[in-house]
Amino acid sequence: MPDITNISKTYGEHRVLDHFSFRMEEGKTTCIMGRSGCGKTTLLRILMGLEKPDDDFGGHSELEALKKSAVFQEDRLCENLSVMANIRLTCPDRTKAQVLEEMGRVGLEGCESQPAHELSGGMKRRVALLRALLAPCDILFLDEPFKGLDEETKKKSIVYTAGACQGRTVLFVTHDEREARLMRAAAVISMDKEAADSRVSLAGENEACCREG
């Protein structure tokens, strides 16, 4: 996995990212944390190739060659398609039985034939999450993937997602340190400019946190 170096992005006179650099560990979850408006989503969009930085950055060509999957802050479902059809857009090789099994693990059993526009916000969020997790990819981007879920559903979804991400390269954005711990993040990168130490390892805290959960 390439080191990412010197990403800069400016909107008008506002400098959102200023030569931002970090390292992702292959096969591990790296968490990006920071307050709202600090540039977390902008960073992910640049890394996914959806937005252009001010200049080229280190690791760009290697990252560009990787197959990507993502959960955005918006659900981005095809509203008139069924839940099953939405999920299988990214994993057509999965059988319906396999998808149904995974749906049951995130509390989506029985809604496979419903069109997305009939779902609650929390159900849409889990469909978007499952669609990204089941897609074959080299790197998985998760931008506030548990946003809008109630506490019980969020906890179950995090536990499921953490298991599904084991052994995969994941870049996970959140503002909640507990989510980072439950996701078993190998490291947290803080984007808050006032942070004295931008990289904090959580490896030693994950086991205790999982027991607590």
Coordinates of C-alpha atoms in Angstrom, one line a residue:
M1 CA 0.0 0.0 0.0
P2 CA 1.6 3.3 -1.0
D3 CA 2.4 6.1 1.4
I4 CA 0.2 9.1 0.8
T5 CA 2.2 12.4 0.8
N6 CA 1.6 16.1 0.3
I7 CA -2.1 16.3 -0.5
S8 CA -3.3 19.9 -0.7
K9 CA -6.7 21.3 -1.6
T10 CA -7.9 24.9 -1.6
Y11 CA -11.4 26.2 -2.2
G12 CA -11.2 29.9 -3.0
E13 CA -9.1 31.3 -0.2
H14 CA -9.8 28.4 2.2
R15 CA -7.0 25.9 2.5
V16 CA -8.7 22.6 3.5
L17 CA -5.7 20.3 3.1
D18 CA -2.1 21.6 3.4
H19 CA 0.5 19.0 2.3
F20 CA -1.3 16.3 4.3
S21 CA 0.5 13.0 4.5
F22 CA -0.2 9.6 6.2
R23 CA 0.5 5.9 5.8
M24 CA -2.1 3.1 5.4
E25 CA -1.2 -0.4 6.5
E26 CA -2.1 -3.1 4.0
G27 CA -4.7 -5.5 5.4
K28 CA -5.5 -3.2 8.3
T29 CA -8.1 -0.5 9.2
T30 CA -6.8 3.0 9.4
C31 CA -9.1 5.6 10.9
I32 CA -9.2 9.3 10.0
M33 CA -10.6 11.4 12.7
G34 CA -11.4 15.1 13.1
R35 CA -14.0 17.7 13.7
S36 CA -16.6 18.6 11.1
G37 CA -15.2 20.7 8.3
C38 CA -11.5 19.7 8.8
G39 CA -11.3 18.0 5.4
K40 CA -12.0 14.3 6.1
T41 CA -14.5 13.8 3.3
T42 CA -12.4 16.0 0.9
L43 CA -9.4 13.7 1.6
L44 CA -11.4 10.6 0.8
R45 CA -12.9 12.0 -2.4
I46 CA -9.4 12.9 -3.6
L47 CA -8.1 9.4 -2.7
M48 CA -11.0 7.8 -4.6
G49 CA -10.3 10.0 -7.6
L50 CA -13.6 11.9 -7.3
E51 CA -12.0 15.3 -6.7
K52 CA -8.8 16.9 -7.9
P53 CA -6.1 18.1 -5.5
D54 CA -4.3 21.3 -6.1
D55 CA -1.2 19.3 -7.2
D56 CA -0.2 15.7 -7.8
F57 CA 0.6 13.8 -4.6
G58 CA 2.8 11.0 -3.6
G59 CA 1.2 7.6 -4.0
H60 CA -1.4 8.8 -6.5
S61 CA -0.4 6.5 -9.4
E62 CA -0.3 3.4 -7.2
L63 CA -3.6 4.3 -5.5
E64 CA -5.2 4.9 -8.9
A65 CA -4.5 1.4 -10.0
L66 CA -6.4 -0.2 -7.0
K67 CA -9.9 -1.4 -7.2
K68 CA -12.1 0.6 -4.8
S69 CA -15.3 0.3 -2.9
A70 CA -16.9 2.9 -0.7
V71 CA -19.7 3.9 1.6
F72 CA -20.4 7.6 1.2
Q73 CA -22.1 9.9 3.8
E74 CA -25.1 9.8 1.4
D75 CA -26.7 6.4 0.8
R76 CA -26.6 6.7 -3.0
L77 CA -29.0 3.8 -3.6
C78 CA -31.0 3.3 -6.8
E79 CA -34.3 4.2 -5.3
N80 CA -36.5 2.2 -7.7
L81 CA -34.5 -1.0 -7.5
S82 CA -35.1 -3.6 -4.8
V83 CA -32.8 -4.1 -1.9
M84 CA -31.4 -7.3 -3.4
A85 CA -30.8 -5.6 -6.8
N86 CA -29.0 -2.6 -5.1
I87 CA -26.7 -4.9 -3.3
R88 CA -26.0 -7.2 -6.2
L89 CA -25.0 -4.3 -8.4
T90 CA -21.5 -4.5 -6.8
C91 CA -21.3 -8.3 -6.3
P92 CA -23.1 -10.0 -9.2
D93 CA -21.2 -13.2 -8.6
R94 CA -22.8 -13.6 -5.2
T95 CA -25.9 -15.8 -5.2
K96 CA -29.1 -14.6 -3.8
A97 CA -28.8 -17.1 -1.0
Q98 CA -25.4 -15.7 0.0
V99 CA -26.7 -12.1 -0.1
L100 CA -29.8 -13.1 2.0
E101 CA -27.5 -14.6 4.6
E102 CA -25.4 -11.4 4.9
M103 CA -28.6 -9.3 5.0
G104 CA -29.8 -11.3 8.0
R105 CA -26.6 -10.5 9.8
V106 CA -27.3 -6.7 9.7
G107 CA -31.0 -7.0 10.4
L108 CA -32.3 -6.6 6.9
E109 CA -34.1 -10.0 6.6
G110 CA -37.4 -10.0 4.8
C111 CA -36.9 -6.8 2.9
E112 CA -35.0 -8.1 -0.1
S113 CA -37.9 -7.4 -2.6
Q114 CA -38.7 -3.9 -1.3
P115 CA -37.7 -0.9 -3.5
A116 CA -35.2 1.3 -1.7
H117 CA -37.5 4.3 -1.6
E118 CA -39.8 2.4 0.8
L119 CA -37.0 1.8 3.4
S120 CA -36.4 3.8 6.5
G121 CA -33.2 5.9 6.8
G122 CA -31.5 3.3 9.0
M123 CA -32.3 0.5 6.6
K124 CA -31.0 2.4 3.6
R125 CA -27.8 3.0 5.5
R126 CA -27.3 -0.7 6.1
V127 CA -28.1 -1.5 2.5
A128 CA -25.4 1.0 1.4
L129 CA -23.0 -0.5 3.9
L130 CA -23.6 -4.1 2.9
R131 CA -23.3 -3.2 -0.8
A132 CA -19.8 -1.8 -0.2
L133 CA -18.7 -4.6 2.0
L134 CA -19.7 -7.3 -0.4
A135 CA -18.0 -5.6 -3.4
P136 CA -14.6 -7.2 -4.4
C137 CA -11.9 -4.5 -3.9
D138 CA -8.3 -3.7 -3.0
I139 CA -9.2 -0.9 -0.7
L140 CA -12.4 0.0 1.1
F141 CA -13.4 3.6 1.9
L142 CA -15.9 4.2 4.7
D143 CA -17.1 7.8 5.2
E144 CA -19.1 8.0 8.5
P145 CA -20.7 4.6 7.5
F146 CA -22.8 4.4 10.7
K147 CA -24.3 7.9 10.5
G148 CA -28.0 8.1 11.4
L149 CA -28.2 4.6 13.0
D150 CA -29.7 4.2 16.5
E151 CA -27.3 3.0 19.2
E152 CA -28.4 -0.7 19.1
T153 CA -28.3 -1.0 15.3
K154 CA -25.1 1.0 15.2
K155 CA -23.4 -1.4 17.6
K156 CA -24.5 -4.5 15.6
S157 CA -23.5 -2.9 12.4
I158 CA -20.0 -2.0 13.7
V159 CA -19.4 -5.5 15.0
Y160 CA -20.5 -6.9 11.6
T161 CA -18.4 -4.4 9.7
A162 CA -15.3 -5.0 11.8
G163 CA -15.5 -8.7 11.1
A164 CA -16.0 -8.1 7.4
C165 CA -13.0 -5.8 7.3
Q166 CA -10.5 -8.2 8.9
G167 CA -7.6 -8.7 6.6
R168 CA -8.7 -5.9 4.2
T169 CA -7.2 -2.5 3.6
V170 CA -9.7 0.0 5.0
L171 CA -9.7 3.8 5.4
F172 CA -12.5 4.7 7.8
V173 CA -13.6 8.2 8.6
T174 CA -15.4 9.0 11.8
H175 CA -15.6 11.7 14.5
D176 CA -16.2 9.1 17.2
E177 CA -13.2 7.4 18.9
R178 CA -15.4 4.6 20.2
E179 CA -16.3 3.6 16.7
A180 CA -12.6 3.5 15.8
R181 CA -11.9 1.2 18.7
L182 CA -14.9 -1.1 17.9
M183 CA -13.7 -1.2 14.3
R184 CA -10.3 -2.5 15.6
A185 CA -8.5 0.3 13.8
A186 CA -4.8 -0.3 13.8
A187 CA -4.1 3.4 14.0
V188 CA -6.0 6.7 14.1
I189 CA -4.8 9.7 12.1
S190 CA -6.1 13.0 13.6
M191 CA -6.8 15.8 11.1
D192 CA -7.3 18.4 13.8
K193 CA -4.6 21.0 13.3
E194 CA -4.3 21.6 17.0
A195 CA -3.5 17.9 17.7
A196 CA 0.0 17.5 19.1
D197 CA 0.4 13.9 17.9
S198 CA -1.5 13.1 14.7
R199 CA -1.1 9.4 14.8
V200 CA -2.4 7.4 17.8
S201 CA -2.2 3.6 17.9
L202 CA -5.3 1.9 19.3
A203 CA -4.1 -1.7 18.9
G204 CA -3.6 -2.2 22.6
E205 CA -7.1 -0.9 23.5
N206 CA -9.2 -2.8 21.0
E207 CA -9.5 -6.0 23.0
A208 CA -10.7 -4.3 26.1
C209 CA -13.1 -2.2 24.2
C210 CA -14.6 -5.2 22.5
R211 CA -15.1 -6.9 25.8
E212 CA -16.8 -3.7 27.1
G213 CA -19.1 -3.7 24.0

